Short mmCIF file of C-alpha atoms and ligand atoms in Angstrom, two decimals:
data_model
loop_
_atom_site.label_atom_id
_atom_site.label_comp_id
_atom_site.label_asym_id
_atom_site.label_seq_id
_atom_site.Cartn_x
_atom_site.Cartn_y
_atom_site.Cartn_z
CA UNK A 107 64.36 -177.56 -46.88
CA UNK A 108 63.84 -173.96 -46.12
CA UNK A 109 65.69 -172.46 -43.26
CA UNK A 110 65.23 -169.09 -41.48
CA UNK A 111 66.87 -167.29 -38.56
CA UNK A 112 65.74 -168.00 -34.85
CA UNK A 113 62.11 -167.88 -34.47
CA UNK A 114 61.62 -166.27 -31.03
CA UNK A 115 58.67 -168.24 -30.55
CA UNK A 116 56.23 -166.62 -28.02
CA UNK A 117 54.04 -168.87 -25.79
CA UNK A 118 50.92 -167.76 -24.07
CA UNK A 119 49.57 -170.57 -21.97
CA UNK A 120 45.83 -171.05 -21.36
CA UNK A 121 44.48 -169.87 -18.15
CA UNK A 122 41.94 -172.69 -17.77
CA UNK A 123 42.61 -176.05 -19.54
CA UNK A 124 39.45 -177.67 -21.06
CA UNK A 125 40.87 -181.18 -20.75
CA UNK A 126 38.59 -181.99 -17.79
CA UNK A 127 35.52 -181.58 -20.14
CA UNK A 128 36.67 -184.13 -22.58
CA UNK A 129 35.57 -187.88 -22.57
CA UNK A 130 38.66 -189.51 -24.20
CA UNK A 131 36.78 -192.74 -24.51
CA UNK A 132 34.14 -191.21 -26.65
CA UNK A 133 35.81 -188.99 -29.21
CA UNK A 134 34.42 -188.07 -32.79
CA UNK A 135 37.35 -187.74 -35.18
CA UNK A 136 38.52 -184.09 -35.40
CA UNK A 137 35.90 -182.49 -33.28
CA UNK A 138 37.79 -181.85 -30.07
CA UNK A 139 40.71 -179.53 -29.96
CA UNK A 140 43.53 -179.37 -27.42
CA UNK A 141 44.20 -176.23 -25.36
CA UNK A 142 46.80 -174.53 -27.66
CA UNK A 143 47.55 -173.81 -31.22
CA UNK A 144 50.62 -172.41 -33.23
CA UNK A 145 50.22 -169.39 -35.53
CA UNK A 146 52.85 -167.76 -37.67
CA UNK A 147 52.13 -164.97 -40.21
CA UNK A 148 53.73 -164.26 -43.59
CA UNK A 149 53.98 -160.59 -44.58
CA UNK A 150 56.41 -158.60 -46.64
CA UNK A 151 58.17 -161.68 -48.09
CA UNK A 152 58.90 -163.33 -44.78
CA UNK A 153 57.40 -165.34 -41.99
CA UNK A 154 57.08 -163.43 -38.73
CA UNK A 155 56.90 -163.92 -34.90
CA UNK A 156 55.49 -167.40 -34.46
CA UNK A 157 53.40 -167.77 -31.38
CA UNK A 158 51.47 -170.45 -29.29
CA UNK A 159 48.24 -169.22 -27.93
CA UNK A 160 45.14 -170.75 -26.44
CA UNK A 161 42.93 -172.43 -29.09
CA UNK A 162 40.36 -169.82 -30.38
CA UNK A 163 38.86 -168.57 -33.50
CA UNK A 164 40.62 -165.99 -35.59
CA UNK A 165 39.05 -163.02 -37.50
CA UNK A 166 39.48 -162.67 -41.22
CA UNK A 167 38.02 -160.13 -43.58
CA UNK A 168 35.24 -161.58 -45.69
CA UNK A 169 37.20 -160.73 -48.81
CA UNK A 170 40.22 -162.79 -47.62
CA UNK A 171 41.91 -164.57 -50.51
CA UNK A 172 41.44 -168.14 -49.17
CA UNK A 173 37.74 -167.94 -49.09
CA UNK A 174 37.55 -167.03 -52.87
CA UNK A 175 40.42 -168.69 -54.50
CA UNK A 176 41.17 -171.59 -52.17
CA UNK A 177 44.91 -171.07 -51.43
CA UNK A 178 44.83 -173.67 -48.60
CA UNK A 179 47.04 -176.76 -47.99
CA UNK A 180 47.19 -178.96 -44.88
CA UNK A 181 48.97 -181.95 -43.37
CA UNK A 182 47.78 -184.71 -41.16
CA UNK A 183 50.22 -186.29 -38.57
CA UNK A 184 49.87 -187.97 -35.30
CA UNK A 185 51.63 -187.86 -31.99
CA UNK A 186 51.66 -191.16 -29.91
CA UNK A 187 52.38 -191.85 -26.32
CA UNK A 188 54.10 -195.00 -25.17
CA UNK A 189 53.57 -196.80 -21.80
CA UNK A 190 56.26 -194.77 -20.23
CA UNK A 191 54.71 -191.50 -21.23
CA UNK A 192 57.18 -190.70 -23.90
CA UNK A 193 55.80 -189.00 -26.97
CA UNK A 194 56.69 -189.73 -30.59
CA UNK A 195 55.96 -188.54 -34.08
CA UNK A 196 56.15 -190.80 -37.17
CA UNK A 197 58.25 -189.66 -40.08
CA UNK A 198 57.58 -186.05 -39.49
CA UNK A 199 60.19 -184.77 -42.01
CA UNK A 200 58.03 -186.42 -44.75
CA UNK A 201 55.05 -184.13 -43.67
CA UNK A 202 57.38 -181.09 -43.55
CA UNK A 203 58.59 -181.88 -47.03
CA UNK A 204 54.97 -182.39 -48.39
CA UNK A 205 53.48 -179.30 -46.98
CA UNK A 206 56.08 -177.32 -48.73
CA UNK A 207 55.62 -179.19 -51.92
CA UNK A 208 51.92 -178.52 -51.62
CA UNK A 209 52.61 -174.86 -50.85
CA UNK A 210 54.84 -174.55 -54.06
CA UNK A 211 52.07 -176.10 -56.28
CA UNK A 212 49.65 -173.48 -54.97
CA UNK A 213 52.00 -170.60 -55.26
CA UNK A 214 52.37 -170.20 -51.60
CA UNK A 215 55.48 -169.52 -49.60
CA UNK A 216 57.51 -172.49 -47.99
CA UNK A 217 57.70 -172.47 -44.33
CA UNK A 218 61.10 -173.02 -42.33
CA UNK A 219 61.90 -176.56 -41.23
CA UNK A 220 63.35 -175.49 -37.73
CA UNK A 221 60.15 -173.50 -37.03
CA UNK A 222 57.94 -176.40 -38.03
CA UNK A 223 59.74 -178.66 -35.73
CA UNK A 224 59.75 -176.24 -32.93
CA UNK A 225 56.12 -175.49 -33.21
CA UNK A 226 55.21 -179.11 -33.08
CA UNK A 227 57.48 -179.87 -30.21
CA UNK A 228 56.46 -176.98 -28.05
CA UNK A 229 52.74 -177.72 -28.65
CA UNK A 230 53.32 -181.42 -27.72
CA UNK A 231 55.14 -180.31 -24.57
CA UNK A 232 52.26 -178.11 -23.62
CA UNK A 233 49.38 -180.37 -24.54
CA UNK A 234 51.06 -183.63 -23.61
CA UNK A 235 48.22 -184.70 -21.31
CA UNK A 236 45.85 -184.63 -24.25
CA UNK A 237 47.70 -187.61 -25.66
CA UNK A 238 46.51 -191.00 -24.21
CA UNK A 239 48.58 -194.14 -24.51
CA UNK A 240 47.09 -197.25 -26.24
CA UNK A 241 46.66 -198.38 -29.87
CA UNK A 242 44.38 -195.96 -31.71
CA UNK A 243 44.82 -193.14 -29.19
CA UNK A 244 46.72 -190.08 -30.63
CA UNK A 245 46.86 -186.50 -30.79
CA UNK A 246 46.07 -185.69 -34.56
CA UNK A 247 48.19 -182.84 -35.72
CA UNK A 248 46.82 -180.56 -38.39
CA UNK A 249 49.31 -178.02 -39.77
CA UNK A 250 47.74 -175.81 -42.52
CA UNK A 251 48.53 -172.78 -44.56
CA UNK A 252 46.04 -170.31 -45.91
CA UNK A 253 46.23 -167.22 -47.96
CA UNK A 254 45.14 -164.23 -45.93
CA UNK A 255 45.32 -161.08 -47.96
CA UNK A 256 42.10 -159.19 -48.07
CA UNK A 257 40.68 -158.41 -51.52
CA UNK A 258 39.06 -160.38 -54.33
CA UNK A 259 41.78 -159.92 -56.90
CA UNK A 260 42.54 -163.34 -58.46
CA UNK A 261 46.18 -163.50 -57.93
CA UNK A 262 48.26 -165.19 -55.29
CA UNK A 263 47.87 -163.82 -51.73
CA UNK A 264 50.62 -161.74 -50.38
CA UNK A 265 49.98 -162.72 -46.81
CA UNK A 266 49.51 -166.14 -45.32
CA UNK A 267 48.93 -167.89 -41.97
CA UNK A 268 50.71 -170.94 -41.09
CA UNK A 269 48.71 -172.75 -38.21
CA UNK A 270 48.91 -176.02 -36.33
CA UNK A 271 45.87 -177.18 -34.39
CA UNK A 272 45.76 -180.61 -32.58
CA UNK A 273 43.00 -182.91 -31.83
CA UNK A 274 42.82 -186.09 -29.65
CA UNK A 275 41.46 -188.99 -31.66
CA UNK A 276 40.77 -192.62 -31.30
CA UNK A 277 40.57 -194.14 -34.83
CA UNK A 278 39.26 -192.53 -37.93
CA UNK A 279 37.07 -195.25 -39.70
CA UNK A 280 35.17 -197.93 -38.05
CA UNK A 281 34.65 -201.08 -39.76
CA UNK A 282 34.94 -202.26 -43.33
CA UNK A 283 33.76 -200.16 -46.27
CA UNK A 284 32.05 -200.83 -49.57
CA UNK A 285 33.56 -198.56 -52.39
CA UNK A 286 32.24 -197.58 -55.65
CA UNK A 287 34.70 -197.32 -58.63
CA UNK A 288 34.34 -193.89 -60.14
CA UNK A 289 33.45 -194.08 -63.86
CA UNK A 290 32.60 -190.45 -64.44
CA UNK A 291 33.83 -188.09 -61.61
CA UNK A 292 37.59 -187.47 -61.04
CA UNK A 293 39.44 -186.41 -57.97
CA UNK A 294 42.38 -185.07 -59.89
CA UNK A 295 43.66 -184.52 -63.38
CA UNK A 296 46.99 -184.67 -65.34
CA UNK A 297 48.85 -181.40 -64.59
CA UNK A 298 46.41 -180.47 -61.89
CA UNK A 299 47.17 -180.48 -58.11
CA UNK A 300 46.00 -183.85 -57.00
CA UNK A 301 49.49 -184.67 -55.69
CA UNK A 302 49.27 -181.63 -53.33
CA UNK A 303 47.40 -181.87 -50.06
CA UNK A 304 45.22 -179.10 -51.05
CA UNK A 305 41.83 -178.22 -49.46
CA UNK A 306 40.20 -178.28 -52.91
CA UNK A 307 41.05 -181.79 -53.67
CA UNK A 308 38.88 -182.92 -50.68
CA UNK A 309 36.01 -180.44 -51.53
CA UNK A 310 35.72 -181.87 -55.03
CA UNK A 311 35.26 -185.42 -53.60
CA UNK A 312 32.29 -184.57 -51.30
CA UNK A 313 29.63 -184.54 -54.07
CA UNK A 314 30.68 -187.72 -55.89
CA UNK A 315 31.02 -189.42 -52.56
CA UNK A 316 27.51 -188.37 -51.48
CA UNK A 317 26.09 -189.92 -54.77
CA UNK A 318 28.02 -193.08 -53.95
CA UNK A 319 26.52 -193.11 -50.51
CA UNK A 320 23.06 -192.94 -51.92
CA UNK A 321 23.87 -196.17 -53.77
CA UNK A 322 25.02 -197.91 -50.49
CA UNK A 323 28.81 -197.30 -50.86
CA UNK A 324 30.75 -195.47 -48.20
CA UNK A 325 33.71 -194.25 -50.41
CA UNK A 326 34.70 -193.91 -54.00
CA UNK A 327 37.82 -195.49 -55.71
CA UNK A 328 39.12 -192.68 -57.72
CA UNK A 329 40.27 -193.47 -61.32
CA UNK A 330 42.44 -191.53 -63.79
CA UNK A 331 40.58 -188.71 -65.37
CA UNK A 332 41.31 -189.74 -68.99
CA UNK A 333 40.23 -193.32 -69.18
CA UNK A 334 38.60 -194.11 -65.81
CA UNK A 335 40.56 -197.40 -65.97
CA UNK A 336 43.42 -196.89 -63.55
CA UNK A 337 42.70 -197.37 -59.94
CA UNK A 338 44.43 -194.54 -58.01
CA UNK A 339 42.97 -193.52 -54.57
CA UNK A 340 40.26 -194.63 -52.24
CA UNK A 341 38.21 -191.82 -50.47
CA UNK A 342 40.93 -189.70 -48.91
CA UNK A 343 43.50 -192.44 -48.86
CA UNK A 344 45.91 -194.26 -51.15
CA UNK A 345 44.74 -197.69 -52.14
CA UNK A 346 46.29 -201.19 -52.21
CA UNK A 347 45.06 -204.59 -53.74
CA UNK A 348 46.11 -207.93 -52.87
CA UNK A 349 45.95 -210.26 -55.92
CA UNK A 350 46.95 -213.73 -55.11
CA UNK A 351 49.79 -213.09 -52.60
CA UNK A 352 51.00 -209.82 -54.28
CA UNK A 353 50.31 -206.44 -53.01
CA UNK A 354 49.59 -204.10 -55.87
CA UNK A 355 49.50 -200.16 -55.69
CA UNK A 356 49.66 -197.58 -58.30
CA UNK A 357 52.84 -195.40 -58.61
CA UNK A 358 52.36 -191.77 -57.44
CA UNK A 359 51.86 -189.28 -60.28
CA UNK A 360 50.25 -185.90 -60.71
CA UNK A 361 46.90 -187.16 -59.64
CA UNK A 362 47.92 -189.15 -56.57
CA UNK A 363 49.04 -187.92 -53.05
CA UNK A 364 52.51 -189.21 -52.01
CA UNK A 365 51.25 -190.75 -48.92
CA UNK A 366 53.47 -191.27 -45.86
CA UNK A 367 51.35 -194.30 -44.79
CA UNK A 368 51.45 -195.58 -48.48
CA UNK A 369 55.25 -195.56 -48.41
CA UNK A 370 55.42 -197.03 -44.96
CA UNK A 371 52.98 -199.86 -45.91
CA UNK A 372 55.13 -200.64 -49.09
CA UNK A 373 58.36 -200.71 -47.02
CA UNK A 374 56.84 -202.79 -44.21
CA UNK A 375 55.30 -205.32 -46.55
CA UNK A 376 58.61 -205.82 -48.41
CA UNK A 377 60.35 -206.27 -44.95
CA UNK A 378 57.74 -208.87 -44.06
CA UNK A 379 58.54 -210.83 -47.17
CA UNK A 380 55.42 -209.82 -49.13
CA UNK A 381 55.75 -209.26 -52.83
CA UNK A 382 54.88 -205.65 -53.78
CA UNK A 383 54.32 -204.36 -57.19
CA UNK A 384 54.22 -200.67 -57.57
CA UNK A 385 52.43 -200.39 -60.98
CA UNK A 386 49.25 -199.38 -62.69
CA UNK A 387 46.25 -201.59 -61.87
CA UNK A 388 43.10 -201.31 -63.93
CA UNK A 389 39.40 -201.84 -63.28
CA UNK A 390 39.51 -204.57 -65.82
CA UNK A 391 42.25 -206.48 -63.85
CA UNK A 392 40.27 -205.96 -60.55
CA UNK A 393 37.03 -207.16 -61.96
CA UNK A 394 38.80 -210.32 -63.53
CA UNK A 395 40.63 -210.99 -60.12
CA UNK A 396 37.18 -210.78 -58.37
CA UNK A 397 35.69 -213.14 -60.85
CA UNK A 398 38.50 -215.70 -60.80
CA UNK A 399 38.77 -215.41 -56.95
CA UNK A 400 42.45 -214.25 -56.94
CA UNK A 401 41.36 -210.96 -55.26
CA UNK A 402 41.89 -211.34 -51.62
CA UNK A 403 42.07 -207.75 -50.20
CA UNK A 404 41.55 -204.12 -50.88
CA UNK A 405 42.46 -201.52 -48.36
CA UNK A 406 43.00 -197.77 -48.16
CA UNK A 407 45.94 -196.36 -46.25
CA UNK A 408 46.36 -192.96 -44.61
CA UNK A 409 47.53 -191.22 -41.55
CA UNK A 410 44.03 -190.85 -40.12
CA UNK A 411 42.87 -194.51 -40.35
CA UNK A 412 46.38 -196.18 -41.05
CA UNK A 413 44.64 -199.01 -42.91
CA UNK A 414 41.05 -199.19 -43.85
CA UNK A 415 39.77 -202.53 -45.17
CA UNK A 416 37.29 -202.62 -48.04
CA UNK A 417 34.70 -205.56 -48.11
CA UNK A 418 33.24 -205.08 -51.66
CA UNK A 419 33.41 -202.78 -54.58
CA UNK A 420 30.75 -201.66 -57.04
CA UNK A 421 31.33 -200.97 -60.74
CA UNK A 422 28.83 -199.98 -63.48
CA UNK A 423 25.91 -201.28 -61.42
CA UNK A 424 27.30 -204.51 -60.35
CA UNK A 425 28.67 -205.36 -56.84
CA UNK A 426 31.73 -207.54 -56.43
CA UNK A 427 32.54 -209.28 -53.28
CA UNK A 428 35.62 -211.43 -52.39
CA UNK A 429 36.67 -213.68 -49.62
CA UNK A 430 39.36 -212.39 -47.41
CA UNK A 431 41.86 -214.87 -45.76
CA UNK A 432 41.76 -215.13 -41.96
CA UNK A 433 45.25 -213.54 -41.74
CA UNK A 434 45.01 -210.34 -43.85
CA UNK A 435 47.93 -208.40 -44.96
CA UNK A 436 45.93 -205.27 -43.80
CA UNK A 437 45.94 -206.49 -40.31
CA UNK A 438 49.50 -207.70 -40.20
CA UNK A 439 50.93 -204.60 -41.73
CA UNK A 440 48.79 -202.30 -39.68
CA UNK A 441 49.83 -203.94 -36.42
CA UNK A 442 53.64 -203.87 -37.44
CA UNK A 443 53.24 -199.98 -38.19
CA UNK A 444 51.28 -199.35 -34.92
CA UNK A 445 53.98 -201.30 -32.99
CA UNK A 446 56.66 -198.89 -34.40
CA UNK A 447 54.43 -195.79 -33.83
CA UNK A 448 53.54 -196.70 -30.20
CA UNK A 449 57.19 -197.76 -29.37
CA UNK A 450 56.42 -201.30 -28.84
CA UNK A 451 59.07 -202.84 -31.10
CA UNK A 452 62.43 -201.82 -32.64
CA UNK A 453 62.14 -199.51 -35.52
CA UNK A 454 64.59 -200.66 -38.18
CA UNK A 455 63.51 -197.94 -40.59
CA UNK A 456 64.27 -195.01 -38.24
CA UNK A 457 60.62 -193.79 -38.70
CA UNK A 458 59.88 -193.06 -35.04
CA UNK A 459 61.05 -189.74 -33.63
CA UNK A 460 61.03 -189.08 -29.99
CA UNK A 461 59.79 -185.63 -29.19
CA UNK A 462 59.40 -185.30 -25.39
C1 LIG B 519 44.32 -189.30 -43.93
O1 LIG B 519 43.79 -190.37 -44.32
O2 LIG B 519 45.27 -189.11 -43.33
C2 LIG B 519 43.72 -188.13 -44.51
O3 LIG B 519 44.30 -187.32 -45.14
C3 LIG B 519 42.30 -188.00 -44.01
C4 LIG B 519 42.00 -186.53 -43.53
C5 LIG B 519 41.47 -185.80 -44.67
C6 LIG B 519 41.07 -186.64 -42.36
#
């Protein structure tokens, strides 16, 4: 944890809220942004004068480091409102720790924890009306850090911007998805930065995903870069498999993001009495499980979608389907996590943090 002296956060409120122009029952994920944003600049070896200002574009020189060398990391979090109007975050210290881990891997400076907490809290106080109660409704929080030094020299930027923008959302994915198992492209490599939430990890997925879409699959299951045998992530999410009544998911490594939802699903499943195995799972095992009908579920998990069920997978020109039970683990675990996030039940894990 990085700590720094008092922030002296300055707040400039918007003169004219845009909230009345928003149809909260018809939102596209990440397209609408709330009234305010948080910005803090790094210069001369330290973070300076954070501010909250009305949401607006900012100007950057065309030679700015991030445009050329991609020093950019981000987080995804959500703020939830319960029926009393109280606002909660879910495991925010995990996101704080991870953004700094991502920064470190991309040679970027860490951000102080008290400032991160203060920025989120003050933004949520100002834009609390942008958070609607009810399952699926949330304010998606997008903290990000970019290198902002002008000049195309290929070395770490000396200046950075830490920014938080926020976006009202309903749910990210709609419906089940069919996934194609990658047998050529990779999302990440040993010794690379797949475990960081770095912008480049997402850019690298777009082309192979577009190819999969041409074949009728919505997402790709990413495999390890050496053998393409180990099943590691699904689209922008971690991935879990139910074989028989056991939930199996890969351990995190250099190539896999240490997902907050992933660890929450594992803990929740174990609490519900579900057997969980955190171990490598191969394509061969999955194909066999589909063929001998022990494969019962595949689902992705991440902050945006929480849990996203998969209905079929494709591998080397063949499509495999499987019969899911009426009561899926995906649905049961998702509901239990949502109940904690929306303050509908006790939180035995201490994951829910009341903000306002
Ligand atoms: C998530 O699943 O939470 C993600 O990181 C998706 C995000 C890129 C929209």
